[in-house]
PDB file of C-alpha atoms in Angstrom:
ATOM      1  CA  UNK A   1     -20.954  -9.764  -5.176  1.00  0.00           C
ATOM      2  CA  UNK A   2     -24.019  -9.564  -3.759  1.00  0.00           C
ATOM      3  CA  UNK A   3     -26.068 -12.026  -2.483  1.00  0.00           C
ATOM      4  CA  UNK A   4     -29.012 -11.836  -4.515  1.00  0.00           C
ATOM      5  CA  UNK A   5     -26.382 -11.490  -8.162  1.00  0.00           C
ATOM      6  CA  UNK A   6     -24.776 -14.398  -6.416  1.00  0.00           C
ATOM      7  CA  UNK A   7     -28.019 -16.336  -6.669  1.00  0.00           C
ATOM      8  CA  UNK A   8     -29.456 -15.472  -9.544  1.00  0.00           C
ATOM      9  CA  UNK A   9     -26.390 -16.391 -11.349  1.00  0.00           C
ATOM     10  CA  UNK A  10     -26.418 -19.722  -9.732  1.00  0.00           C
ATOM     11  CA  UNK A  11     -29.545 -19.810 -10.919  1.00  0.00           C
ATOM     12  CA  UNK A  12     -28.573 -19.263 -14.571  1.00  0.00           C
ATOM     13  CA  UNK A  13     -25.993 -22.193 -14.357  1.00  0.00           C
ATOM     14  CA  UNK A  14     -28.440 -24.450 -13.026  1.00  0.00           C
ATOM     15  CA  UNK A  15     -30.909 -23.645 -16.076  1.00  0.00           C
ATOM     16  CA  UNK A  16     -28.050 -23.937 -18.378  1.00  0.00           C
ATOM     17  CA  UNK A  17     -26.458 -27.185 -17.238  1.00  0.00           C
ATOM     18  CA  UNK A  18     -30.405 -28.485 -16.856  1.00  0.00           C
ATOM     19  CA  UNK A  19     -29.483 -29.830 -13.574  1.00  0.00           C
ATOM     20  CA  UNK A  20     -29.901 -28.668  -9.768  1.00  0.00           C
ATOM     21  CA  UNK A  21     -26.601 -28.068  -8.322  1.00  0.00           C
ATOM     22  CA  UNK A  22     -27.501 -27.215  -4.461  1.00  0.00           C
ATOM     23  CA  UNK A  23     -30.124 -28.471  -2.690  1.00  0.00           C
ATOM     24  CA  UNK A  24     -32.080 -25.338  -1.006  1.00  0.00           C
ATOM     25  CA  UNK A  25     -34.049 -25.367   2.453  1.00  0.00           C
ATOM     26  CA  UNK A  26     -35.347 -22.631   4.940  1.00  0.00           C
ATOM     27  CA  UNK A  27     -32.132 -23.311   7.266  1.00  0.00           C
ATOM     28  CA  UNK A  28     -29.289 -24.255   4.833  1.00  0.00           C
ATOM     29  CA  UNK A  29     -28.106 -24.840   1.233  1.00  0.00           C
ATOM     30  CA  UNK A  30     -25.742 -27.791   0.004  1.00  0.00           C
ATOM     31  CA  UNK A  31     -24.326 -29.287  -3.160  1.00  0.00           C
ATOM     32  CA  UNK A  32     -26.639 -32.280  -4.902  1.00  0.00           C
ATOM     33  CA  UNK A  33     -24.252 -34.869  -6.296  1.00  0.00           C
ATOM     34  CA  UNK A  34     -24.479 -33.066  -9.563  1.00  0.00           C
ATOM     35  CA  UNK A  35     -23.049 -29.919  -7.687  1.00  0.00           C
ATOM     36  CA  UNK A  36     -20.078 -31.646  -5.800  1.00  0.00           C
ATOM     37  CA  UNK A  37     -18.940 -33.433  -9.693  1.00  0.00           C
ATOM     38  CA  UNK A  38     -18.943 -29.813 -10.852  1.00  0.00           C
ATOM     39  CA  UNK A  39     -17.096 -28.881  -8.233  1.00  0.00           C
ATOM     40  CA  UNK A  40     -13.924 -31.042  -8.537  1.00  0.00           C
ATOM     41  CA  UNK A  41     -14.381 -30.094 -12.270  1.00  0.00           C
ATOM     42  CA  UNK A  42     -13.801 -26.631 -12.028  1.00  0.00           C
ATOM     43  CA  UNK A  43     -11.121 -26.557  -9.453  1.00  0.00           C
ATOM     44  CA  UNK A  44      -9.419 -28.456 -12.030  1.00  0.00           C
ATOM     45  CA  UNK A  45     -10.136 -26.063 -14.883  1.00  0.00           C
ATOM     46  CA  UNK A  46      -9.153 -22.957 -12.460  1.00  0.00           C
ATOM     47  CA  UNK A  47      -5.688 -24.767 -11.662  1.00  0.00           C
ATOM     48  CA  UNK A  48      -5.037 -25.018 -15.067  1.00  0.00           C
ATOM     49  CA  UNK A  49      -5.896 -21.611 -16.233  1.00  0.00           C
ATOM     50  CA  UNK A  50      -3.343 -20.308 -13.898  1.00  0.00           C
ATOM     51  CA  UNK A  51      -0.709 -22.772 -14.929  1.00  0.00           C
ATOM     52  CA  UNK A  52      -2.006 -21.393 -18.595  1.00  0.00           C
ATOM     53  CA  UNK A  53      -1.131 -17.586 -17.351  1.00  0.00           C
ATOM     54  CA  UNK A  54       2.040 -18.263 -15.272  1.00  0.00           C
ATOM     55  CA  UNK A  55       3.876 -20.273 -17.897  1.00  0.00           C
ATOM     56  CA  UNK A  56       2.611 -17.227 -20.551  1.00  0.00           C
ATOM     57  CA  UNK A  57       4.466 -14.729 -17.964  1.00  0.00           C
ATOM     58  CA  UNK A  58       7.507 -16.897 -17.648  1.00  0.00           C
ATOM     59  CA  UNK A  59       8.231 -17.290 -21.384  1.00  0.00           C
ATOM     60  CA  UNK A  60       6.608 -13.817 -22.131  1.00  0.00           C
ATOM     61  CA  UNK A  61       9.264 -11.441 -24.116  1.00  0.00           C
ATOM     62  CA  UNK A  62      10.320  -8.392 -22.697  1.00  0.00           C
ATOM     63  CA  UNK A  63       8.144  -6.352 -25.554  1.00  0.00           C
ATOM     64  CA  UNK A  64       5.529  -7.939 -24.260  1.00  0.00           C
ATOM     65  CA  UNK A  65       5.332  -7.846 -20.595  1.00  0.00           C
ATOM     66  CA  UNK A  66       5.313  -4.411 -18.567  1.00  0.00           C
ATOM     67  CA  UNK A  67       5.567  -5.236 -15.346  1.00  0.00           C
ATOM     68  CA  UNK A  68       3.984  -2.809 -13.121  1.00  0.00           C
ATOM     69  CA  UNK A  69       4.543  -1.470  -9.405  1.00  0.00           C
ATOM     70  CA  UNK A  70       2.606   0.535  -7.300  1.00  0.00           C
ATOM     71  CA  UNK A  71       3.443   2.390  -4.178  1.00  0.00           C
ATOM     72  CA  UNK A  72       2.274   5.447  -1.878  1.00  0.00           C
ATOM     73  CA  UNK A  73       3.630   9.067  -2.240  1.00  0.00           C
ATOM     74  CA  UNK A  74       6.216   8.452   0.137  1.00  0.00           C
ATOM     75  CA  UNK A  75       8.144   5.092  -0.913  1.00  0.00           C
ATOM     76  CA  UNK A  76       7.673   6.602  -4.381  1.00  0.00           C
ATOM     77  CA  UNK A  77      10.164   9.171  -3.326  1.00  0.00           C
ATOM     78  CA  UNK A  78      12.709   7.311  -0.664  1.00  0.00           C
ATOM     79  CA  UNK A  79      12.300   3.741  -2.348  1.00  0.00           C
ATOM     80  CA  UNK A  80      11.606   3.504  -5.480  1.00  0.00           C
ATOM     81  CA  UNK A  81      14.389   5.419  -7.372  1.00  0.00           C
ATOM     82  CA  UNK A  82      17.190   2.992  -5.891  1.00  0.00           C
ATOM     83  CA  UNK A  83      15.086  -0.344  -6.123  1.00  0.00           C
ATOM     84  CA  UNK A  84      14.155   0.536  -9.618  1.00  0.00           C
ATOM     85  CA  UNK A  85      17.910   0.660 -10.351  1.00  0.00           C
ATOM     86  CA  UNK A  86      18.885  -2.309  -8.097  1.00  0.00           C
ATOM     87  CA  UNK A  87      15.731  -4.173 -10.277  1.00  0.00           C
ATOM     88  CA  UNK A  88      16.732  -3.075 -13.728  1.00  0.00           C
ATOM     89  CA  UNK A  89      20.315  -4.117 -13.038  1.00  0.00           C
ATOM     90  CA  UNK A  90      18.697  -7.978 -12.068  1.00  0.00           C
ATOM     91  CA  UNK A  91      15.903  -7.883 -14.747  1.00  0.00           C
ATOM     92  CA  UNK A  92      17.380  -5.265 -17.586  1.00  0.00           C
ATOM     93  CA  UNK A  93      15.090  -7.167 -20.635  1.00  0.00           C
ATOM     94  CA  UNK A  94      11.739  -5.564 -18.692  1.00  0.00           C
ATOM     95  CA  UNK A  95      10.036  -2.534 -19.079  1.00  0.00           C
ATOM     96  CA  UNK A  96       8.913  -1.099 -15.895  1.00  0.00           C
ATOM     97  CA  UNK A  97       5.751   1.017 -15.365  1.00  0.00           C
ATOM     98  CA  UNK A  98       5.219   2.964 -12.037  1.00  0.00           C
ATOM     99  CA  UNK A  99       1.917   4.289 -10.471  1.00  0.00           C
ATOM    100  CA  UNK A 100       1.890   6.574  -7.359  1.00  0.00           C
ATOM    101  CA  UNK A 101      -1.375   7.003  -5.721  1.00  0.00           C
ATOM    102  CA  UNK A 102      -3.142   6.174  -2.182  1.00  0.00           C
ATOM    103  CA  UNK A 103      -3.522   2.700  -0.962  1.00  0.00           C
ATOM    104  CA  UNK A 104      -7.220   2.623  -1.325  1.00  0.00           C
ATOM    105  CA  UNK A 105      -6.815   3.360  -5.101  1.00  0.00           C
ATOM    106  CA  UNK A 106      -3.925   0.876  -5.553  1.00  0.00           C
ATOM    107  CA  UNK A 107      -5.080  -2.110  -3.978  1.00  0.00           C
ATOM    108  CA  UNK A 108      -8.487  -2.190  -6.682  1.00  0.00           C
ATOM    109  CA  UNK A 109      -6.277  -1.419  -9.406  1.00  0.00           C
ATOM    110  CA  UNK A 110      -3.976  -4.560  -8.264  1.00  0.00           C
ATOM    111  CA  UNK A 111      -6.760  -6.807  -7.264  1.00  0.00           C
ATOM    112  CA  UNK A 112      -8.079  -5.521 -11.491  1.00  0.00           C
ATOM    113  CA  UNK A 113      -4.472  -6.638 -12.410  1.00  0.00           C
ATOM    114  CA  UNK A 114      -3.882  -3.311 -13.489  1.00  0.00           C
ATOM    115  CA  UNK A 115      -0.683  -3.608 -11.150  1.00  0.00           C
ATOM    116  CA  UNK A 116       1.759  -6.541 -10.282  1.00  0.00           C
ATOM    117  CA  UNK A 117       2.660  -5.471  -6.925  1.00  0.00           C
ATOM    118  CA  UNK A 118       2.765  -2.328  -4.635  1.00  0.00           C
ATOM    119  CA  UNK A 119       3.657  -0.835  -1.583  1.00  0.00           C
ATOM    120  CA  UNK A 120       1.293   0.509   0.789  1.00  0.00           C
ATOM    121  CA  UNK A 121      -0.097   1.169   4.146  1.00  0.00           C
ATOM    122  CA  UNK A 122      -1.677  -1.809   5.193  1.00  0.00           C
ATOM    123  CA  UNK A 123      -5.324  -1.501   5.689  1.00  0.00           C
ATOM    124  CA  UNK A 124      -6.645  -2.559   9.091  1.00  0.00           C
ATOM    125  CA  UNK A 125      -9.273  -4.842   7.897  1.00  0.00           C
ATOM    126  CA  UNK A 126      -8.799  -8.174   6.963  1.00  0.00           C
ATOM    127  CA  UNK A 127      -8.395  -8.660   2.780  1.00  0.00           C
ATOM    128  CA  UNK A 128      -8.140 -12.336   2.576  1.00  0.00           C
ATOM    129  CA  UNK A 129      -7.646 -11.492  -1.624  1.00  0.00           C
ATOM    130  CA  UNK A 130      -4.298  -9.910  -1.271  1.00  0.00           C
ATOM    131  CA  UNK A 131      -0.728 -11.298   0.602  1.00  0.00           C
ATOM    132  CA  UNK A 132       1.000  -8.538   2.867  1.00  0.00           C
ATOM    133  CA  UNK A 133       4.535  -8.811   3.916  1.00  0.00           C
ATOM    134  CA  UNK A 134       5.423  -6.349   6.486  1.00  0.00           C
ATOM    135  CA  UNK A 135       8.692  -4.315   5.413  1.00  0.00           C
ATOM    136  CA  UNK A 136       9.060  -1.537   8.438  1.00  0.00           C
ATOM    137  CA  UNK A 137       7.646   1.337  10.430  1.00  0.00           C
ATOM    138  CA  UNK A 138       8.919   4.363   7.822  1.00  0.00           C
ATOM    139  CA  UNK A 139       9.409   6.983  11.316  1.00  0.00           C
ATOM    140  CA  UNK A 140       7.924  10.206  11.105  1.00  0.00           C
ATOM    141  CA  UNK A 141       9.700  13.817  11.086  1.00  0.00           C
ATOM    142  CA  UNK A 142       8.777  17.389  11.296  1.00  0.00           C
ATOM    143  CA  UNK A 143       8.501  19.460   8.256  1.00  0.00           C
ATOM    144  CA  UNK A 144       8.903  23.280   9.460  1.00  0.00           C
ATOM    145  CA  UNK A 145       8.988  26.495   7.391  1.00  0.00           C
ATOM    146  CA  UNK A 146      12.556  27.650   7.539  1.00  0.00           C
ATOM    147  CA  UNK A 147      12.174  30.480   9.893  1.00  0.00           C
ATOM    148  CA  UNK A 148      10.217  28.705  12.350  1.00  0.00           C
ATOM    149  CA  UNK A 149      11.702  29.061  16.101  1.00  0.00           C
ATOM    150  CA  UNK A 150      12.114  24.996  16.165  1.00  0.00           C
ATOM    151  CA  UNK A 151      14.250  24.677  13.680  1.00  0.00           C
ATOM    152  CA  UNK A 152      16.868  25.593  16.416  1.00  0.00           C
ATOM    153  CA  UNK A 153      15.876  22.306  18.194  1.00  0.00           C
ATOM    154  CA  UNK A 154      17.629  19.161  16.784  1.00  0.00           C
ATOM    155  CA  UNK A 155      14.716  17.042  17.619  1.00  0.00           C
ATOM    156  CA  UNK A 156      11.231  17.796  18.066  1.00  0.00           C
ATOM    157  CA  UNK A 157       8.739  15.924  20.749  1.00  0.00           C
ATOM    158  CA  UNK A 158       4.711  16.086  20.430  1.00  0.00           C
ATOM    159  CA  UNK A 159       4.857  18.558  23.284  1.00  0.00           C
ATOM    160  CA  UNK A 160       6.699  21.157  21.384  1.00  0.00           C
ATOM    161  CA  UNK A 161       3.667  21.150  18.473  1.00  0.00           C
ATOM    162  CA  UNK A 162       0.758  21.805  21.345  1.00  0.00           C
ATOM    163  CA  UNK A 163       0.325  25.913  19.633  1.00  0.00           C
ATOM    164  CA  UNK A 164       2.149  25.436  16.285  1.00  0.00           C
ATOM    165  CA  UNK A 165      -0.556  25.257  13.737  1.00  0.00           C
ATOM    166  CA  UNK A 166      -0.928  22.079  11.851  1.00  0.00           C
ATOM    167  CA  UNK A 167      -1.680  20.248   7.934  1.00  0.00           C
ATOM    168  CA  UNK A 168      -3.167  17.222   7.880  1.00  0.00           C
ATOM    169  CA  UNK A 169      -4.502  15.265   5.418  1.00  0.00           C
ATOM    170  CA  UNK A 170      -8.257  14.259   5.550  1.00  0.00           C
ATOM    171  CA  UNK A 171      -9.011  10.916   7.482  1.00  0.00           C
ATOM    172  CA  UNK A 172     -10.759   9.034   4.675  1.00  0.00           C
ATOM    173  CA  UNK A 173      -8.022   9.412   2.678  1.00  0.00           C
ATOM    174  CA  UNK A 174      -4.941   9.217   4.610  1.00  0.00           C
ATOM    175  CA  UNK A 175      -6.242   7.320   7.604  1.00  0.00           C
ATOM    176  CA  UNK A 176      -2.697   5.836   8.965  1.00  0.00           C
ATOM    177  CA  UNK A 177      -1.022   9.995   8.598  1.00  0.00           C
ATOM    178  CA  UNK A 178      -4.267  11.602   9.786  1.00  0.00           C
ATOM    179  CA  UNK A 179      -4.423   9.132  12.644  1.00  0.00           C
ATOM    180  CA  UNK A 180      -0.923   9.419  13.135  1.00  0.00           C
ATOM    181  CA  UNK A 181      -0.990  13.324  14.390  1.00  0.00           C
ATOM    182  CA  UNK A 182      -4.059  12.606  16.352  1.00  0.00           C
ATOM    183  CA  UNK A 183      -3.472   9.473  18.463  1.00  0.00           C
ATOM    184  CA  UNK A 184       0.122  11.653  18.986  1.00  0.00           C
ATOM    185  CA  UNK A 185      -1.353  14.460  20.481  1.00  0.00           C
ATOM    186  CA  UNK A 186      -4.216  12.429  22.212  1.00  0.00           C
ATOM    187  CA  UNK A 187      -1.463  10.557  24.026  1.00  0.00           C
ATOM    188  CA  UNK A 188       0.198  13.531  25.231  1.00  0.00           C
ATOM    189  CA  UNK A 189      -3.320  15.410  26.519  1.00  0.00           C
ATOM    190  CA  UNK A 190      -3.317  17.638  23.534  1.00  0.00           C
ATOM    191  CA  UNK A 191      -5.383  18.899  21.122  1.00  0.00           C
ATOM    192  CA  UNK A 192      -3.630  19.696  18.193  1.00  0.00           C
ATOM    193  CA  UNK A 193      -4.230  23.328  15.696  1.00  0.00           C
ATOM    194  CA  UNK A 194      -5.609  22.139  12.349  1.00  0.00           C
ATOM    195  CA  UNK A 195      -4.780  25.030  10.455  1.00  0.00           C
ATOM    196  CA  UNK A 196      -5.631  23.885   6.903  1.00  0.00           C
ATOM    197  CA  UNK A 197      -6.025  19.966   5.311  1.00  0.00           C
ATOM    198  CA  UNK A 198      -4.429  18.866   2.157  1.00  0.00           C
ATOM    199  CA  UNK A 199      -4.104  15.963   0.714  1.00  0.00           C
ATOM    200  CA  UNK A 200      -0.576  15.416  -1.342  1.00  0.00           C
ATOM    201  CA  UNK A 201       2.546  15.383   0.286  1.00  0.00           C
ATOM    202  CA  UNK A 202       3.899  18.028  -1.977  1.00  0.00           C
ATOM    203  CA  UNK A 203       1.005  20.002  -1.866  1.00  0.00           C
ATOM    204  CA  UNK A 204       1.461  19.744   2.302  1.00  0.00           C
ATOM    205  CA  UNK A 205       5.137  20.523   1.716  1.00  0.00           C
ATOM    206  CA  UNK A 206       4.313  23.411   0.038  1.00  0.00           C
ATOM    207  CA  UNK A 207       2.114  24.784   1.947  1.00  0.00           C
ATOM    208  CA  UNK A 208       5.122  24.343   5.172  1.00  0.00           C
ATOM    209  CA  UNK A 209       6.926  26.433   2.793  1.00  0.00           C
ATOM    210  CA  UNK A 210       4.525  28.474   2.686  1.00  0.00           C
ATOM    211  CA  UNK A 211       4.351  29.209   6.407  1.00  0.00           C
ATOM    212  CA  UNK A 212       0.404  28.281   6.629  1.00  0.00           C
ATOM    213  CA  UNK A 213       1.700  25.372   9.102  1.00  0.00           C
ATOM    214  CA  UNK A 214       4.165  22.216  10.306  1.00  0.00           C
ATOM    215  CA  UNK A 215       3.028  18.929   9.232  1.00  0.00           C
ATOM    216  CA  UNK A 216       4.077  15.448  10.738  1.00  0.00           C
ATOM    217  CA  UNK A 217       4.966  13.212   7.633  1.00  0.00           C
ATOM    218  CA  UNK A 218       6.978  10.356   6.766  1.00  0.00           C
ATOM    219  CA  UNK A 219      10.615  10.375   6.555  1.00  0.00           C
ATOM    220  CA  UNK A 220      11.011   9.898   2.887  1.00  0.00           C
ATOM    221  CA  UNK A 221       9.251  12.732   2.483  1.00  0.00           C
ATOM    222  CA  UNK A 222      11.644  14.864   3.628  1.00  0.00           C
ATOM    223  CA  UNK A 223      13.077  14.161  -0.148  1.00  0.00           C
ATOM    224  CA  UNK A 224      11.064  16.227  -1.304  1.00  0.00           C
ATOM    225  CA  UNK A 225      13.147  19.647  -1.891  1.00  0.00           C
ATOM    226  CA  UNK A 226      11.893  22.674  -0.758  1.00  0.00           C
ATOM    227  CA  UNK A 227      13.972  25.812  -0.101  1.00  0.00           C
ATOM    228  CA  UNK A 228      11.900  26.899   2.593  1.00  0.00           C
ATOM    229  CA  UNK A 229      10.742  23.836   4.450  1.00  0.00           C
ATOM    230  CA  UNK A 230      13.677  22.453   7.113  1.00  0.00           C
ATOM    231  CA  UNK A 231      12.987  18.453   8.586  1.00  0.00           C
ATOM    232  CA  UNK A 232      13.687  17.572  12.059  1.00  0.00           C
ATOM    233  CA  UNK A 233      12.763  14.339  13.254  1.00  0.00           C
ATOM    234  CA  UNK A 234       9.811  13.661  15.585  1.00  0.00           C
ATOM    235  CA  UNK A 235      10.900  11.636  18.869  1.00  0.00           C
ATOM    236  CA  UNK A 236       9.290  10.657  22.088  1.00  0.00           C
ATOM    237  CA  UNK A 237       9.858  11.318  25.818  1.00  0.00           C
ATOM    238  CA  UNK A 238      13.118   8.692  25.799  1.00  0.00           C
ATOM    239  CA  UNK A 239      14.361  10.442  22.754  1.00  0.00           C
ATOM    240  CA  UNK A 240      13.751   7.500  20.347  1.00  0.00           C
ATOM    241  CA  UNK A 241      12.364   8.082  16.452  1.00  0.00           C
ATOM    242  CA  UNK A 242       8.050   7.937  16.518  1.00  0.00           C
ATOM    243  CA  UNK A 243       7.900   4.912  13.997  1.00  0.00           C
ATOM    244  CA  UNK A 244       4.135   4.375  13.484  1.00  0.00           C
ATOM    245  CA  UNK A 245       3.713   4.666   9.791  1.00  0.00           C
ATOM    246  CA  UNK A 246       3.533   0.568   8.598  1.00  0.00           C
ATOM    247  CA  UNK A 247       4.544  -0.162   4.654  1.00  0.00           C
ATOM    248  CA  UNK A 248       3.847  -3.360   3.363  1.00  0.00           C
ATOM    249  CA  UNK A 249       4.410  -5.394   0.185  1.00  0.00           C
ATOM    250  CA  UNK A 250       1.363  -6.333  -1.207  1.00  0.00           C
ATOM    251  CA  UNK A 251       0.035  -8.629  -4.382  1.00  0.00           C
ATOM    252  CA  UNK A 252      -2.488 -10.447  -5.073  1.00  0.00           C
ATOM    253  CA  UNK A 253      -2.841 -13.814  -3.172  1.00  0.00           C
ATOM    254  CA  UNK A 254      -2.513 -17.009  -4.879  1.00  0.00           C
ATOM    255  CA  UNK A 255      -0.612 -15.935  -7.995  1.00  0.00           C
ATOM    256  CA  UNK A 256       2.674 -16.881  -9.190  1.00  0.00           C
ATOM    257  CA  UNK A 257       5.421 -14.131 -10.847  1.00  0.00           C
ATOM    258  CA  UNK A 258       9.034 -14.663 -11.066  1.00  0.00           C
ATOM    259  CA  UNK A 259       9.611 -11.375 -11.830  1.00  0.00           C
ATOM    260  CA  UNK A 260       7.686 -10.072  -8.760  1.00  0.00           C
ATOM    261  CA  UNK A 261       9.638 -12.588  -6.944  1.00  0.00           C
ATOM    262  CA  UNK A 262      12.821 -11.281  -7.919  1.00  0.00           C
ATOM    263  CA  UNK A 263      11.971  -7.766  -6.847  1.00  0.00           C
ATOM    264  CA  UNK A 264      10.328  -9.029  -3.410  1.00  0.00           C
ATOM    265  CA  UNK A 265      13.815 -10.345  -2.908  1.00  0.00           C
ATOM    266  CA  UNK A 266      15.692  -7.504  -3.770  1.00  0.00           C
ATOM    267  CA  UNK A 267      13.495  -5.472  -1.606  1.00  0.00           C
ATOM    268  CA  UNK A 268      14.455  -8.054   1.518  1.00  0.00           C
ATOM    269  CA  UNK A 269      17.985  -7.887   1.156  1.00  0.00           C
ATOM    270  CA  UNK A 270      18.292  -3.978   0.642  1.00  0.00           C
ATOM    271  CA  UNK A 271      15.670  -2.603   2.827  1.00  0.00           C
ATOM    272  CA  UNK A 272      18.108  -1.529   5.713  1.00  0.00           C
ATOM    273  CA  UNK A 273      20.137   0.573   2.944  1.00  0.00           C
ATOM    274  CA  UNK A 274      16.653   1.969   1.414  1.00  0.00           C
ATOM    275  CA  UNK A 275      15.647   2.929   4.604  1.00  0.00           C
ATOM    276  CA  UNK A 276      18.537   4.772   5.693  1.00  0.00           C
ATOM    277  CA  UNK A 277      19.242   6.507   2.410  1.00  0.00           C
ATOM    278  CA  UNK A 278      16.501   9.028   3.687  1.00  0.00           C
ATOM    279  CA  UNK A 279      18.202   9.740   6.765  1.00  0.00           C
ATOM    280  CA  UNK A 280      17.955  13.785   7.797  1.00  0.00           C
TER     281      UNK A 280
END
């Protein structure tokens, strides 16, 4: 909100209530007595609104809740399928709704409560509104068109990419993938060959296919079935997996779901056998 809604609305209170509920000077602003009674008053009333809405969720029906995850393109295609079984086996009575799309479209539509939780690429800027739990670093591999010469290699380093025409996606979209391929490449004194941006990771699979370029993308991508694209993984100069792409749990902070609970948990105790069911 911005500041001058956020005072004109205070404003509106004040004239409503027909009292002054902040005292106002040229250097600061504080509560009157008035302001502080309200206060208590409504911390109350917001406590017990939420108590109102969790116990609602808790004795909800399964007709009547849909409980609704979010995630990015990629743990769409490596995680969800087997947590969504592992969940419906724990929580069979729900209906489940799932919504793919880019972090900066999922976390409004969470904070909206259009979603219950998601899974995304944590943003680098502080958002005090939502709680993160860090889940891994997803590592990256090499999507190739099947006749390209490195498919002979069993592992590909940054080095071998310095001519190879690239896709990328844009940086204001996919920040932590765009970034990805350039910090890569700026670390090894390259400049990598953008050859064409995209935006979707099947679209960019595609397009491998379709011998326009290689692309550096997430190893649940490599899910994705193409006939013509072949995955190799990306490693660095000691031979060990690049693992730079973060995925976090995310919900909004302050709330309280079982069911999101239950799934949070499930996600814990599986995650080494989600992660390696992706394994090229």
């Amino acid at each position: 909100m911005q500041p001058s809604a956020l005072g004109r609305n205070i404003r509106l209170l004040e004239e409503e209530l027909g009292v002054r509920l902040f005292e106002r000077s040229t250097r600061n602003v504080k509560l009157t007595q008035s302001g502080y009674k309200l206060l208590g008053e409504v911390k109350d009333l917001l406590a017990s609104a939420e108590n109102v809405f969790a116990k609602a969720r808790e004795t909800s029906h399964a007709e009547d809740r849909v409980f609704r995850i979010g995630a990015i393109d990629s743990a769409a295609t490596g995680l969800l399928p087997e947590l969504v079984h592992d969940f419906k086996e724990v929580a069979p009575e729900l209906e489940l709704a799932l919504i793919e799309d880019k972090t900066a479209k999922l976390l409004p539509r969470m904070q909206s409560g259009a979603l219950d939780i998601a899974f995304v690429r944590p943003p680098a800027a502080t958002r005090p509104q939502f709680e993160f739990e860090h889940l891994l670093y997803e590592p990256t591999v090499v999507a190739l068109s099947k006749g390209h010469a490195l498919t002979k290699k069993s592992a590909i380093h940054v080095e071998d990419l310095k001519d190879v025409p690239l896709i990328v996606p844009s940086p204001r979209n996919r920040p932590h993938s765009y970034h990805l391929t350039m910090n890569l490449f700026n670390q090894a004194g390259l400049k990598p060959v953008i050859a064409q941006q995209a935006e979707e990771k099947q679209t960019i699979v595609n397009l491998v296919g379709a011998e326009v370029g290689a692309a550096l993308v997430p190893q649940w991508t490599s899910r994705i079935g193409v006939d013509q694209v072949i995955y190799r993984p990306l490693v660095d100069a000691k031979g060990d997996a690049v693992s730079e792409l973060p995925l976090a749990l995310a919900w909004v902070a302050g709330t309280k779901d079982s069911y999101r609970d239950k799934l949070a948990e499930i996600v814990r105790n599986n995650l080494a056998r989600y992660d390696n069911s992706g394994n090229i």
